[in-house]
Coordinates of C-alpha atoms in Angstrom, one line a residue:
M1 CA 236.3 -60.8 7.6
G2 CA 239.0 -61.9 9.7
A3 CA 242.0 -60.6 9.8
K4 CA 244.3 -61.4 6.8
S5 CA 248.2 -60.6 6.3
G6 CA 249.6 -57.8 4.9
T7 CA 251.5 -55.9 2.5
D8 CA 255.2 -54.5 2.8
I9 CA 254.0 -51.2 3.9
K10 CA 257.4 -49.7 1.9
N11 CA 255.1 -51.0 -1.6
L12 CA 252.5 -50.2 -0.3
A13 CA 250.9 -48.2 -3.8
L14 CA 252.6 -51.3 -5.5
S15 CA 251.5 -54.8 -4.2
P16 CA 247.9 -54.5 -3.1
V17 CA 247.1 -57.4 -1.1
Q18 CA 245.6 -60.0 -4.1
T19 CA 228.7 -41.7 25.7
T20 CA 231.2 -39.2 25.4
R21 CA 230.2 -35.4 25.6
A22 CA 228.7 -32.9 23.2
Y23 CA 230.4 -30.6 21.1
S24 CA 228.7 -27.0 20.9
F25 CA 230.4 -24.7 18.1
D26 CA 230.6 -20.6 16.9
I27 CA 227.5 -19.7 14.9
S28 CA 230.1 -17.5 12.7
N29 CA 230.9 -21.0 11.4
R30 CA 227.5 -21.6 9.7
P31 CA 227.0 -22.1 6.3
S32 CA 225.2 -20.0 4.2
T33 CA 221.0 -22.2 3.0
S34 CA 221.7 -22.4 -0.4
P35 CA 218.9 -23.9 -2.8
K36 CA 219.0 -27.2 -2.8
S37 CA 220.4 -28.4 -6.0
S38 CA 219.0 -31.5 -8.4
D39 CA 222.3 -32.9 -7.0
D40 CA 222.3 -32.8 -3.4
V41 CA 220.4 -34.3 -0.5
A42 CA 218.1 -32.2 1.5
Q43 CA 219.6 -29.5 3.6
P44 CA 219.3 -30.2 7.1
E45 CA 217.1 -28.4 9.2
H46 CA 217.5 -29.5 12.3
D47 CA 220.1 -27.3 14.1
P48 CA 223.3 -29.3 13.6
Y49 CA 226.0 -27.1 15.5
L50 CA 225.8 -29.4 18.4
V51 CA 226.2 -32.8 17.8
E52 CA 226.1 -35.7 20.9
S53 CA 227.8 -38.9 19.8
R54 CA 227.6 -41.8 21.3
S55 CA 230.2 -45.4 22.1
S56 CA 228.2 -47.6 23.9
V57 CA 227.4 -50.9 22.0
S58 CA 223.8 -51.7 20.4
A59 CA 222.3 -54.8 21.4
P60 CA 219.8 -56.9 18.4
P61 CA 216.6 -54.6 16.9
A62 CA 214.0 -56.2 18.1
A63 CA 213.2 -57.7 13.9
N64 CA 216.5 -59.2 14.8
N65 CA 215.5 -61.4 16.7
N66 CA 214.5 -63.8 15.1
N67 CA 217.4 -64.5 12.8
T68 CA 215.0 -65.3 10.3
T69 CA 216.7 -63.2 7.7
P70 CA 219.6 -63.0 6.1
I71 CA 221.8 -60.5 6.6
Y72 CA 224.5 -58.5 3.4
L73 CA 227.1 -56.1 4.7
M74 CA 229.5 -54.9 1.6
G75 CA 229.2 -58.5 -0.4
N76 CA 229.8 -60.0 2.6
F77 CA 226.4 -63.1 4.0
Y78 CA 225.4 -64.2 7.2
P79 CA 222.7 -66.3 6.8
P80 CA 220.2 -67.0 9.7
S81 CA 221.6 -68.4 12.9
P82 CA 222.0 -68.2 16.5
T83 CA 225.4 -65.9 15.9
Q84 CA 223.9 -63.7 13.1
W85 CA 223.7 -61.1 14.7
T86 CA 226.8 -61.9 16.3
D87 CA 229.0 -62.2 13.4
F88 CA 227.5 -59.2 11.3
Q89 CA 228.3 -56.2 14.5
R90 CA 231.5 -57.7 14.9
D91 CA 232.0 -57.1 11.3
F92 CA 230.4 -54.4 11.2
T93 CA 232.7 -52.1 13.9
N94 CA 236.2 -54.2 13.0
G95 CA 235.5 -54.1 8.8
L96 CA 234.7 -51.1 7.8
I97 CA 236.1 -47.3 8.5
W98 CA 233.7 -45.0 9.8
C99 CA 234.0 -41.2 8.9
T100 CA 232.4 -38.5 10.4
Y101 CA 232.2 -34.9 11.5
R102 CA 235.9 -33.6 12.8
H103 CA 236.8 -30.5 14.8
S104 CA 239.5 -28.5 16.0
Y105 CA 241.9 -28.5 13.2
A106 CA 243.8 -26.6 10.9
P107 CA 241.7 -23.6 8.8
I108 CA 240.3 -24.1 5.1
K109 CA 241.7 -21.5 3.6
P110 CA 241.2 -19.4 2.2
S111 CA 238.4 -19.4 4.8
N112 CA 237.7 -19.6 9.0
F113 CA 236.3 -22.9 9.0
T114 CA 237.7 -25.2 11.7
T115 CA 235.0 -28.0 11.6
D116 CA 232.7 -29.3 9.0
V117 CA 230.1 -29.7 11.2
G118 CA 226.4 -29.3 9.8
W119 CA 227.6 -29.1 6.0
G120 CA 230.8 -32.4 5.9
C121 CA 228.2 -35.3 6.2
M122 CA 228.7 -35.9 2.4
L123 CA 231.7 -34.8 1.9
R124 CA 233.0 -37.8 4.8
S125 CA 230.5 -40.5 3.8
G126 CA 232.6 -40.1 -0.2
Q127 CA 235.8 -40.6 2.4
G128 CA 233.9 -43.7 4.1
L129 CA 233.6 -44.7 0.3
L130 CA 237.5 -44.1 -1.0
A131 CA 238.4 -45.1 3.2
N132 CA 237.2 -48.4 2.8
A133 CA 237.9 -49.2 -1.0
L134 CA 241.6 -48.8 0.3
A135 CA 241.4 -50.8 2.6
I136 CA 240.3 -53.7 0.5
Q137 CA 242.6 -53.1 -1.8
F138 CA 246.1 -53.4 0.6
M139 CA 244.2 -56.1 3.5
G140 CA 241.6 -58.0 1.1
R141 CA 237.7 -58.4 1.9
D142 CA 237.6 -59.4 5.0
W143 CA 240.0 -57.8 7.4
S144 CA 239.9 -57.1 10.7
R145 CA 241.1 -54.2 12.5
P146 CA 245.0 -54.7 13.2
V147 CA 246.3 -53.4 16.6
P148 CA 250.4 -52.8 17.2
G149 CA 252.4 -56.0 16.3
D150 CA 249.9 -57.6 14.0
A151 CA 250.6 -57.9 9.9
N152 CA 248.1 -55.1 9.0
W153 CA 249.2 -52.6 11.5
E154 CA 251.7 -50.4 9.7
I155 CA 249.4 -50.7 6.6
Y156 CA 246.3 -49.4 8.3
V157 CA 247.9 -46.9 10.5
R158 CA 248.7 -45.9 7.0
I159 CA 245.4 -45.4 5.4
L160 CA 244.5 -43.4 7.5
S161 CA 246.7 -40.9 7.9
W162 CA 245.4 -40.4 4.2
F163 CA 242.2 -38.9 5.4
L164 CA 243.6 -37.0 8.5
D165 CA 242.6 -33.1 8.4
D166 CA 245.4 -31.5 7.5
M167 CA 247.2 -29.5 3.7
N168 CA 250.1 -31.6 4.1
A169 CA 250.8 -33.9 0.8
K170 CA 250.5 -36.6 4.8
S171 CA 247.0 -36.6 4.3
P172 CA 245.8 -36.6 0.3
F173 CA 242.2 -37.3 1.0
S174 CA 241.4 -34.8 4.2
V175 CA 238.9 -32.3 3.9
H176 CA 240.9 -29.3 3.4
R177 CA 241.7 -31.2 -0.3
I178 CA 237.7 -32.5 -0.6
A179 CA 236.2 -28.7 0.1
L180 CA 238.7 -26.8 -2.1
L181 CA 238.3 -29.6 -4.9
G182 CA 235.0 -28.6 -4.5
K183 CA 234.8 -25.1 -4.6
Q184 CA 236.1 -25.5 -8.2
L185 CA 233.6 -27.1 -8.9
G186 CA 230.6 -24.7 -8.0
K187 CA 230.8 -25.8 -4.2
N188 CA 231.9 -22.6 -2.0
I189 CA 233.9 -24.0 1.7
G190 CA 230.3 -24.5 3.6
E191 CA 228.5 -26.0 1.7
W192 CA 226.4 -29.3 1.0
F193 CA 228.0 -31.6 -1.6
G194 CA 225.3 -34.1 -3.9
P195 CA 226.7 -37.8 -5.4
S196 CA 228.2 -35.6 -8.7
T197 CA 230.4 -33.7 -6.3
T198 CA 231.1 -36.6 -4.8
S199 CA 232.3 -39.1 -6.9
Q200 CA 234.4 -36.2 -9.1
V201 CA 236.5 -34.9 -6.0
T202 CA 236.9 -38.4 -5.2
K203 CA 238.1 -39.0 -9.4
A204 CA 240.1 -36.1 -8.6
L205 CA 242.1 -36.9 -4.9
V206 CA 242.6 -40.3 -6.2
H207 CA 244.2 -39.0 -9.2
N208 CA 246.1 -36.6 -7.7
F209 CA 246.9 -39.3 -5.6
P210 CA 249.4 -42.1 -7.7
E211 CA 250.7 -43.9 -4.7
S212 CA 247.1 -45.4 -3.7
G213 CA 247.3 -47.3 -7.4
L214 CA 243.7 -46.7 -7.9
G215 CA 241.8 -45.6 -11.2
V216 CA 238.4 -44.1 -10.6
Y217 CA 235.4 -44.7 -13.1
V218 CA 232.6 -42.7 -12.7
T219 CA 229.4 -42.6 -14.5
T220 CA 226.8 -40.0 -14.0
D221 CA 224.2 -41.4 -16.5
G222 CA 222.9 -44.3 -15.5
V223 CA 225.4 -46.5 -17.4
V224 CA 228.7 -48.0 -16.8
Y225 CA 230.6 -48.7 -20.7
K226 CA 233.3 -50.8 -20.9
D227 CA 235.3 -48.7 -22.6
Q228 CA 235.8 -45.6 -20.9
V229 CA 235.8 -49.0 -17.9
E230 CA 239.1 -49.2 -19.8
E231 CA 241.0 -46.7 -19.8
A232 CA 239.9 -46.2 -16.5
A233 CA 241.3 -49.1 -15.3
T234 CA 245.1 -49.3 -16.9
L235 CA 245.5 -45.5 -16.6
K236 CA 249.3 -44.8 -15.0
K237 CA 249.2 -48.7 -14.2
K238 CA 251.3 -51.0 -15.6
D239 CA 250.5 -54.2 -14.9
G240 CA 247.5 -53.2 -17.1
F241 CA 243.6 -53.6 -15.5
G242 CA 243.1 -53.7 -12.1
H243 CA 242.3 -51.9 -8.7
L244 CA 239.5 -49.8 -10.0
L245 CA 236.8 -47.5 -7.8
I246 CA 233.6 -47.5 -10.1
L247 CA 230.8 -45.0 -9.0
V248 CA 227.5 -44.4 -10.5
T249 CA 225.5 -41.0 -9.4
I250 CA 222.0 -41.9 -9.5
R251 CA 218.5 -40.6 -9.0
L252 CA 215.6 -42.8 -8.5
G253 CA 212.9 -40.1 -8.1
I254 CA 211.9 -36.7 -7.7
D255 CA 211.0 -35.9 -4.1
K256 CA 211.3 -39.5 -2.6
L257 CA 212.9 -42.8 -3.4
N258 CA 210.6 -44.6 -6.2
P259 CA 209.9 -48.4 -4.6
I260 CA 210.1 -49.7 -7.8
Y261 CA 213.9 -49.5 -7.3
N262 CA 214.0 -51.3 -3.7
D263 CA 214.7 -54.6 -4.7
A264 CA 217.0 -53.7 -7.2
I265 CA 218.9 -51.3 -4.6
K266 CA 219.1 -54.2 -1.6
T267 CA 221.0 -56.0 -4.0
T268 CA 223.3 -54.4 -5.1
F269 CA 224.8 -54.9 -1.3
E270 CA 224.6 -58.8 -2.0
F271 CA 228.1 -58.0 -5.6
P272 CA 231.1 -59.1 -4.1
Q273 CA 232.7 -55.9 -5.5
S274 CA 230.4 -54.1 -2.9
L275 CA 231.4 -50.6 -1.4
G276 CA 228.1 -50.0 -0.4
I277 CA 226.6 -46.1 -0.7
A278 CA 226.7 -42.4 0.2
G279 CA 223.1 -41.0 0.2
G280 CA 221.4 -40.4 2.8
R281 CA 217.3 -39.3 3.9
P282 CA 215.6 -35.9 3.5
S283 CA 217.8 -34.1 6.4
S284 CA 221.2 -35.8 5.9
S285 CA 224.1 -37.8 4.2
Y286 CA 224.4 -42.0 5.5
Y287 CA 226.6 -44.2 4.2
F288 CA 224.8 -47.3 2.9
V289 CA 226.8 -50.9 3.6
G290 CA 224.5 -53.8 3.6
Y291 CA 220.6 -54.1 4.4
Q292 CA 218.4 -56.8 6.3
G293 CA 214.8 -57.1 4.9
D294 CA 214.1 -53.5 4.2
D295 CA 216.3 -51.6 6.8
L296 CA 219.7 -50.4 5.4
F297 CA 222.2 -50.0 8.2
Y298 CA 224.5 -47.3 7.8
L299 CA 227.2 -45.1 9.3
D300 CA 226.4 -42.0 10.6
P301 CA 228.5 -39.2 10.2
H302 CA 227.3 -36.6 12.2
H303 CA 228.8 -37.7 15.2
S304 CA 231.2 -34.8 15.7
R305 CA 234.8 -36.2 16.6
C306 CA 238.2 -34.2 18.3
V307 CA 240.3 -34.2 15.3
V308 CA 243.4 -36.5 14.8
E309 CA 246.7 -35.0 15.2
T310 CA 249.4 -35.9 12.6
K311 CA 252.5 -37.0 13.5
E312 CA 254.8 -39.2 12.5
L313 CA 253.3 -43.0 11.4
S314 CA 255.6 -44.9 14.4
E315 CA 253.8 -43.5 17.0
Y316 CA 249.9 -44.0 16.5
V317 CA 248.9 -46.4 18.6
A318 CA 245.0 -48.2 18.1
E319 CA 243.4 -45.8 20.8
D320 CA 244.5 -43.0 17.5
F321 CA 241.4 -44.7 15.2
A322 CA 239.4 -45.8 18.0
T323 CA 236.6 -43.5 16.5
Y324 CA 236.6 -44.2 12.8
H325 CA 235.1 -47.7 14.1
C326 CA 231.5 -47.5 14.5
E327 CA 230.0 -49.4 17.5
V328 CA 226.5 -48.9 17.0
V329 CA 224.4 -50.5 14.3
R330 CA 222.3 -48.0 13.1
K331 CA 218.7 -49.0 10.0
I332 CA 216.6 -47.0 7.9
D333 CA 213.5 -47.9 6.4
I334 CA 214.4 -47.8 2.4
N335 CA 211.2 -46.4 1.5
S336 CA 212.4 -43.1 3.9
I337 CA 215.8 -42.7 1.7
D338 CA 216.7 -39.3 -0.6
P339 CA 216.5 -41.0 -4.0
S340 CA 220.0 -39.4 -4.8
M341 CA 223.1 -41.7 -4.5
L342 CA 226.2 -42.5 -5.0
L343 CA 227.0 -46.8 -5.8
A344 CA 230.2 -47.9 -5.4
F345 CA 232.1 -50.7 -6.4
Y346 CA 235.5 -52.1 -5.7
C347 CA 237.4 -54.4 -9.0
R348 CA 240.5 -55.9 -8.1
D349 CA 241.1 -57.1 -11.9
R350 CA 239.8 -57.5 -14.7
S351 CA 238.1 -61.5 -13.7
D352 CA 236.5 -58.8 -10.9
F353 CA 235.3 -56.6 -12.7
D354 CA 233.5 -59.4 -15.9
S355 CA 232.1 -61.0 -13.5
F356 CA 230.9 -57.3 -11.4
C357 CA 229.1 -57.1 -15.3
E358 CA 227.8 -60.8 -15.3
R359 CA 225.9 -59.3 -12.2
V360 CA 224.6 -56.4 -13.0
K361 CA 222.8 -57.4 -16.4
E362 CA 221.7 -61.2 -14.1
M363 CA 220.0 -58.2 -11.1
N364 CA 218.1 -56.4 -14.4
T365 CA 217.0 -60.4 -15.8
R366 CA 215.7 -60.9 -12.5
P367 CA 212.1 -61.5 -12.5
G368 CA 210.0 -59.9 -10.5
M369 CA 213.8 -57.1 -9.9
G370 CA 211.5 -54.4 -11.1
S371 CA 213.5 -51.6 -12.9
S372 CA 217.2 -51.7 -13.5
I373 CA 219.0 -48.6 -11.5
F374 CA 222.5 -48.5 -14.2
T375 CA 223.3 -51.1 -16.5
I376 CA 226.7 -52.1 -18.8
G377 CA 227.7 -50.4 -22.1
E378 CA 230.0 -51.6 -24.6
K379 CA 231.4 -48.5 -26.0
A380 CA 230.3 -44.3 -24.7
P381 CA 228.8 -42.1 -26.9
D382 CA 231.1 -39.9 -28.9
Y383 CA 229.2 -36.0 -28.0
G384 CA 232.2 -34.4 -28.8
D385 CA 232.1 -31.2 -27.2
D386 CA 233.6 -33.2 -23.6
E387 CA 237.1 -31.4 -23.9
G388 CA 237.2 -31.5 -19.5
H389 CA 238.4 -29.1 -17.0
V390 CA 241.3 -28.9 -14.6
L391 CA 240.5 -29.2 -10.6
S392 CA 243.9 -28.2 -9.4
V393 CA 245.1 -27.6 -5.3
A394 CA 248.0 -27.0 -4.0
D395 CA 249.2 -27.9 -0.7
E396 CA 252.0 -27.0 2.0
E397 CA 254.5 -29.2 0.4
D398 CA 253.9 -29.9 -3.2
D399 CA 253.6 -28.5 -6.2
D400 CA 249.8 -27.6 -8.4
L401 CA 248.1 -31.1 -7.7
E402 CA 245.6 -30.9 -11.4
L403 CA 242.9 -33.9 -12.6
I404 CA 241.6 -33.5 -16.4
L405 CA 237.8 -34.6 -16.1

């Protein structure tokens, strides 16, 4: 994921590139406990209102010392070699955007929440999926964290500014907007999201911000339908099919992941279109980004950082966004993850989507693969009663933003 020449920031939406101390919080902001739905990952059993974050650089785990097992990181392949772990960790730290809990931001009105600690982990995992999709769209798959003066610096700053925690028009993907859109889908502010809610909110956020230049397709029945993809990939696009985020929400078991799906899950990280998986384990949401053997590598949103101040783009320095990159590589055995998850893929154009479809078909017919986790279909069935509904959010500067789902 080396640096790549960037796009003129003025044409950002039109020309995408072809140990810190612990924090404690007022418990009056705790969300009320609600029953877990089939959509949600299990709720935390520990007290999440005391979160310690660490910034030490991780050494290769013992299991990686022999460098004999391949590593995949969102479509990037690291073959066994003496430099495998060093190369992988460099790209893990500098080529991924890490979204975590934040605190001390303006209240998410009409609530009094000034932090999402304890309830926002899936919201942050969803932010991570979207942020990395946009980074790839505008800086290329081989992008690496820039510094002031680099060709991609202004684009990088603009993208991250979209995710700052503020209810204004400059931050269309803030936790404030995510929480408020979730409220219209039955999730109270301060309540955990599941993969389905996260996917629908992501679709609404992107639709309400055309400057992203991105289309979003969501499927909840395990089938990616080509006719619906065509519609999503060309909606509001002058240049036809392009720049598509595909979100697949699935549940692969009842209380725990059925191991028959393990190989298929891991194979998705090998796709060049991979954006990882927003999922988790039975007490937390994680953003899974790659694998080695039976270990999944992930970005952990359960580390609270102070909110980044909103200011003019030209005023930001590299240190402002240091907490959006993770230096510690974490892993979990695939058999320990929750069965509910949100798979994400980015297709740059029609050719890329066709390649994605071929990879899905090949994965599902590969000998010894086990059971398929999703498939490709030509045309979606017509149920006749899906009239959709509207999600809208008003901010401090704009009129209502809305989306018919």
